[in-house]
PDB file of C-alpha atoms in Angstrom:
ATOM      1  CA  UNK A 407      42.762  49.137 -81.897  1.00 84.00           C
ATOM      2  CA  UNK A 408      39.875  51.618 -81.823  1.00 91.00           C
ATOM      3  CA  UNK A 409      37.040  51.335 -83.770  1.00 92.00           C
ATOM      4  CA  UNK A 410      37.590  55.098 -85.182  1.00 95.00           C
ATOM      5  CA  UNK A 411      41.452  53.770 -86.014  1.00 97.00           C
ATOM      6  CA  UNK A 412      40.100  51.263 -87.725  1.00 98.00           C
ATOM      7  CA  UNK A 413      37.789  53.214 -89.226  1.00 98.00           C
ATOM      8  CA  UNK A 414      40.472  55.690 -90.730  1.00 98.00           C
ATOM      9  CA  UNK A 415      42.380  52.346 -91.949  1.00 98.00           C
ATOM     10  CA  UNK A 416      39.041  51.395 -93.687  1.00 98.00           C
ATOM     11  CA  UNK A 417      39.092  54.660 -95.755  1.00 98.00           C
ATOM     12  CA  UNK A 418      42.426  54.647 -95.835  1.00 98.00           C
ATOM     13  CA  UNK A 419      42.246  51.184 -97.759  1.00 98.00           C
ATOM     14  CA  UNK A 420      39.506  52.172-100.256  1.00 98.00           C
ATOM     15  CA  UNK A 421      42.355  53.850-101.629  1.00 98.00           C
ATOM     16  CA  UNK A 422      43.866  51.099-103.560  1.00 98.00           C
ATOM     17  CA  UNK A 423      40.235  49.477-104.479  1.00 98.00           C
ATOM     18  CA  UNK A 424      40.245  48.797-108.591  1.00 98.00           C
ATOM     19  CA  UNK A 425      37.089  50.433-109.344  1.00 98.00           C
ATOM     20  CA  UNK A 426      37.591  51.267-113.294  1.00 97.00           C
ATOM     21  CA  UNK A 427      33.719  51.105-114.378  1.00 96.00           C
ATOM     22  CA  UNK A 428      31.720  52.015-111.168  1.00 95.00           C
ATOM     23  CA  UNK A 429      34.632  54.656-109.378  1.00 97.00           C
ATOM     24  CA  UNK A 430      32.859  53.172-106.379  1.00 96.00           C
ATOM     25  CA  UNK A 431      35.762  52.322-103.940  1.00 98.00           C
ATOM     26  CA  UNK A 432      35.107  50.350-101.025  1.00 98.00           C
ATOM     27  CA  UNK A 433      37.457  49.663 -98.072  1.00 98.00           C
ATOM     28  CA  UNK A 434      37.183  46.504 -95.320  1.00 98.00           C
ATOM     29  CA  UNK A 435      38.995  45.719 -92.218  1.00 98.00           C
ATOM     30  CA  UNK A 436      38.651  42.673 -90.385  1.00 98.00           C
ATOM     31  CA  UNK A 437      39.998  42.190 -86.732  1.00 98.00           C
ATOM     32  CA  UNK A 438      40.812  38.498 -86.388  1.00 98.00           C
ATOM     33  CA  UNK A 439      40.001  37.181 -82.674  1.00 97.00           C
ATOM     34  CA  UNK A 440      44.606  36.821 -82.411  1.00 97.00           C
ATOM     35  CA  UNK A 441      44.739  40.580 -82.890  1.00 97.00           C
ATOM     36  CA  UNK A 442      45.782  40.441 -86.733  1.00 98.00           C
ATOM     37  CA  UNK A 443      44.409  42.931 -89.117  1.00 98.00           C
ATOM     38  CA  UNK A 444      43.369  41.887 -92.857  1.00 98.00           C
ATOM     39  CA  UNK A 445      41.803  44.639 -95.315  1.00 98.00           C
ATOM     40  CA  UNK A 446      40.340  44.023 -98.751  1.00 98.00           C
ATOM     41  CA  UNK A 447      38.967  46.438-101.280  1.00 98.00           C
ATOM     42  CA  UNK A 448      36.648  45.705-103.966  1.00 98.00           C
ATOM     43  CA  UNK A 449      38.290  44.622-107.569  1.00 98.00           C
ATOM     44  CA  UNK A 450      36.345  44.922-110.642  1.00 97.00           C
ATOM     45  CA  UNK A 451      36.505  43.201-114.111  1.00 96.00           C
ATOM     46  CA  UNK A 452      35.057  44.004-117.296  1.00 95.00           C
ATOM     47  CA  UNK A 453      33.175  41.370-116.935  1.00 94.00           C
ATOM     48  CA  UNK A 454      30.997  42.666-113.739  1.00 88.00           C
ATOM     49  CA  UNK A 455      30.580  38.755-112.265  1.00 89.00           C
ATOM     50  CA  UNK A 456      34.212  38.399-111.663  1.00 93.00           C
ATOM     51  CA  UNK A 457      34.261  41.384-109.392  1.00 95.00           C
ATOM     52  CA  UNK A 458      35.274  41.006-105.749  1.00 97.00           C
ATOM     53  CA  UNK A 459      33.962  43.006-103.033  1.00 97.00           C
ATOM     54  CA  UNK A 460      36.311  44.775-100.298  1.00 98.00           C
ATOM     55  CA  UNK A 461      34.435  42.567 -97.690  1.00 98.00           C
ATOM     56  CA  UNK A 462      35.021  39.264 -99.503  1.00 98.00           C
ATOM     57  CA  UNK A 463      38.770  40.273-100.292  1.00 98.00           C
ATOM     58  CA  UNK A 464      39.663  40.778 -96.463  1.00 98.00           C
ATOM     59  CA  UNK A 465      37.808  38.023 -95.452  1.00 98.00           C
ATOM     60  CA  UNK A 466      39.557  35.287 -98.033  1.00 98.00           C
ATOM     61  CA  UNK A 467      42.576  37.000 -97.244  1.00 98.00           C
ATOM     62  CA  UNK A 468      41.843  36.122 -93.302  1.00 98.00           C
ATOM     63  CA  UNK A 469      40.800  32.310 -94.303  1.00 98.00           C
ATOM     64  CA  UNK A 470      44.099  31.761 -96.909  1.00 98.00           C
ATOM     65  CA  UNK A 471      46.394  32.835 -93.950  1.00 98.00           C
ATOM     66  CA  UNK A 472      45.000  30.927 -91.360  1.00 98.00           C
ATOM     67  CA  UNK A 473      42.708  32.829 -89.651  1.00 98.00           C
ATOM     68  CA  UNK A 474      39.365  31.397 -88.817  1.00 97.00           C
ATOM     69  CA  UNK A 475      38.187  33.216 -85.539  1.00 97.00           C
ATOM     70  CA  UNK A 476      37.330  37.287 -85.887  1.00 98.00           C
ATOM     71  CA  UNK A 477      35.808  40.117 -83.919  1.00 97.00           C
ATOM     72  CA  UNK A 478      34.742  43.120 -86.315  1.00 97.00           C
ATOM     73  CA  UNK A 479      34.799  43.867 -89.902  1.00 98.00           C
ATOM     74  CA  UNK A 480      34.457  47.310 -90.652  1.00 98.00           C
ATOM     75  CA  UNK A 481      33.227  48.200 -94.124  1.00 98.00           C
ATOM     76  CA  UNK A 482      33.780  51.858 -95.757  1.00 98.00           C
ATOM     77  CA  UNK A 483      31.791  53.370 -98.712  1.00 98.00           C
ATOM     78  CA  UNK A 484      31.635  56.872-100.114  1.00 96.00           C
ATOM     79  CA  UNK A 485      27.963  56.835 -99.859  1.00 97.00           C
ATOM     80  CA  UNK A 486      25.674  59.081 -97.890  1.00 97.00           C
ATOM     81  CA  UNK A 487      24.397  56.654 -95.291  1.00 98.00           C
ATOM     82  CA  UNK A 488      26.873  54.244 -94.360  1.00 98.00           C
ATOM     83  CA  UNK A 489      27.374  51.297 -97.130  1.00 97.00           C
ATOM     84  CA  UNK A 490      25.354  47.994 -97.141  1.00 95.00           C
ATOM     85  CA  UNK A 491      26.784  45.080 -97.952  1.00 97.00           C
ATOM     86  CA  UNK A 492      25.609  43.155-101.276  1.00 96.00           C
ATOM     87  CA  UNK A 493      23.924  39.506-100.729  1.00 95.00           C
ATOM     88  CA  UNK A 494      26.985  37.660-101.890  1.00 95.00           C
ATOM     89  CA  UNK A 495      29.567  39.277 -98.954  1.00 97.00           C
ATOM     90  CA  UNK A 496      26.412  38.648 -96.588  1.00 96.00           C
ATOM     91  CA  UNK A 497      26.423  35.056 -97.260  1.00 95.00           C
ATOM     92  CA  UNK A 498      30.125  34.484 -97.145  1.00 96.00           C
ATOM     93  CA  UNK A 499      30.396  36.579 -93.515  1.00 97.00           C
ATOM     94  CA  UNK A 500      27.388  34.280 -92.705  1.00 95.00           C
ATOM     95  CA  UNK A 501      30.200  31.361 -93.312  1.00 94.00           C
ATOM     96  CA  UNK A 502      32.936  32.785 -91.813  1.00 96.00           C
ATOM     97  CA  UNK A 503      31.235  34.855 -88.626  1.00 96.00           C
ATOM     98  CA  UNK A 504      29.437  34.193 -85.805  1.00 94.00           C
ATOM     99  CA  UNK A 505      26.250  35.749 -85.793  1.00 95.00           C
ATOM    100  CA  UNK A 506      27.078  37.890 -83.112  1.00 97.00           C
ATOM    101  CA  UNK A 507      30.007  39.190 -84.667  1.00 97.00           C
ATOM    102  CA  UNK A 508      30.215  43.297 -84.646  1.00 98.00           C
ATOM    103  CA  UNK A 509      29.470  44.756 -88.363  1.00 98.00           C
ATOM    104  CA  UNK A 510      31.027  48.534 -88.318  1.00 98.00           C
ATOM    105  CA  UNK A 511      28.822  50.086 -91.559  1.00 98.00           C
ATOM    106  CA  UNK A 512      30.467  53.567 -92.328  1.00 98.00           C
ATOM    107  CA  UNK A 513      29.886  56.223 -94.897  1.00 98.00           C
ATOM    108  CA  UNK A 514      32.034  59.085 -96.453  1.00 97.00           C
ATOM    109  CA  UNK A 515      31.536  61.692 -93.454  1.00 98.00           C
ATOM    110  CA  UNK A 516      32.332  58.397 -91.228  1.00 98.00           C
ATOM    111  CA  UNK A 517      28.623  58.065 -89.520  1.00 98.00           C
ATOM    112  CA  UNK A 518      28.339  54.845 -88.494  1.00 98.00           C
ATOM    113  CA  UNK A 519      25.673  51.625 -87.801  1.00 98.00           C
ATOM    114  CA  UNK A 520      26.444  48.610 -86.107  1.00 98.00           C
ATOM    115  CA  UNK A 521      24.830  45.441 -87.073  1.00 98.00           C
ATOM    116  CA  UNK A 522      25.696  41.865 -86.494  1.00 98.00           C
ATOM    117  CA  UNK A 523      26.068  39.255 -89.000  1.00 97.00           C
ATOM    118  CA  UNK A 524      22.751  37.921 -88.016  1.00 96.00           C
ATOM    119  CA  UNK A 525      20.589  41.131 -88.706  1.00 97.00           C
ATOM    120  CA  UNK A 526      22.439  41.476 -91.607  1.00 97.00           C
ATOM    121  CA  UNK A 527      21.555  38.141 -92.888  1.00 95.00           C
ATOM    122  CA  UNK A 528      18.809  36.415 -90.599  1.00 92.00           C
ATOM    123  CA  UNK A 529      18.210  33.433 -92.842  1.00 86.00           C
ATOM    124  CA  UNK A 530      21.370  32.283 -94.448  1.00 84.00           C
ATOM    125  CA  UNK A 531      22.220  29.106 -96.143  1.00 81.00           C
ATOM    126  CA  UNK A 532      24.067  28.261 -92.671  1.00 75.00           C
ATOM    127  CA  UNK A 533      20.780  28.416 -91.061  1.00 66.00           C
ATOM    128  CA  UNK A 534      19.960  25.234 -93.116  1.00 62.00           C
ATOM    129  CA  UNK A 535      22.386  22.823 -92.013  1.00 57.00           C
TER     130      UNK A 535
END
């Protein structure tokens, strides 16, 4: 699939985020490496630590059905400049990723940077084994 389809599938998917308190939806797609597609949106709680990210979502969702090997994630905000992913989702793509692995940022009029798991996290706790 096309980056710009996945794109679309990304915004597409922010649709259903639960985003109660912040009305800050965000959408995630992640292309496992046997062609299968997982999305995730963020899911907030009243109680703000209990909140999931999109990014986490799609990529437990890849891990609980089997999926271990990926390609790109592709992570959708309505923000200006395309969305940044919190410290938490960095550390668990960190886990999950290579660091090579493609890192589709895109904002609400769809602009776009691409960053690998490594620039987005160049010393993670994987770093220390």
């Amino acid at each position: 699939m096309a980056t710009t389809d996945l794109i679309d599938l990304a915004v597409e998917t922010s649709k259903n985020a639960y985003v109660p308190y912040s009305h800050f939806p965000i959408g995630a797609v992640l292309v496992a490496k046997d062609g299968r597609l997982f999305t995730g949106v963020n899911v907030e709680n009243a109680s703000f630590g209990l909140t999931n990210c999109g990014e986490r979502t799609a990529i437990f969702k890849a891990v609980s059905e089997g999926a271990l090997e990926f390609e790109e994630l592709i992570v959708y905000g309505q923000t200006e400049k395309p969305i940044s992913p919190c410290g938490a989702c960095r550390q668990v793509m960190a886990e999950f990723f290579d660091k090579d692995l493609k890192v589709t940022l895109v904002a609400k009029d769809k602009s776009t940077v691409v960053m690998t798991v490594g620039e987005l996290l160049p010393y993670s706790f994987t770093d220390l084994k």
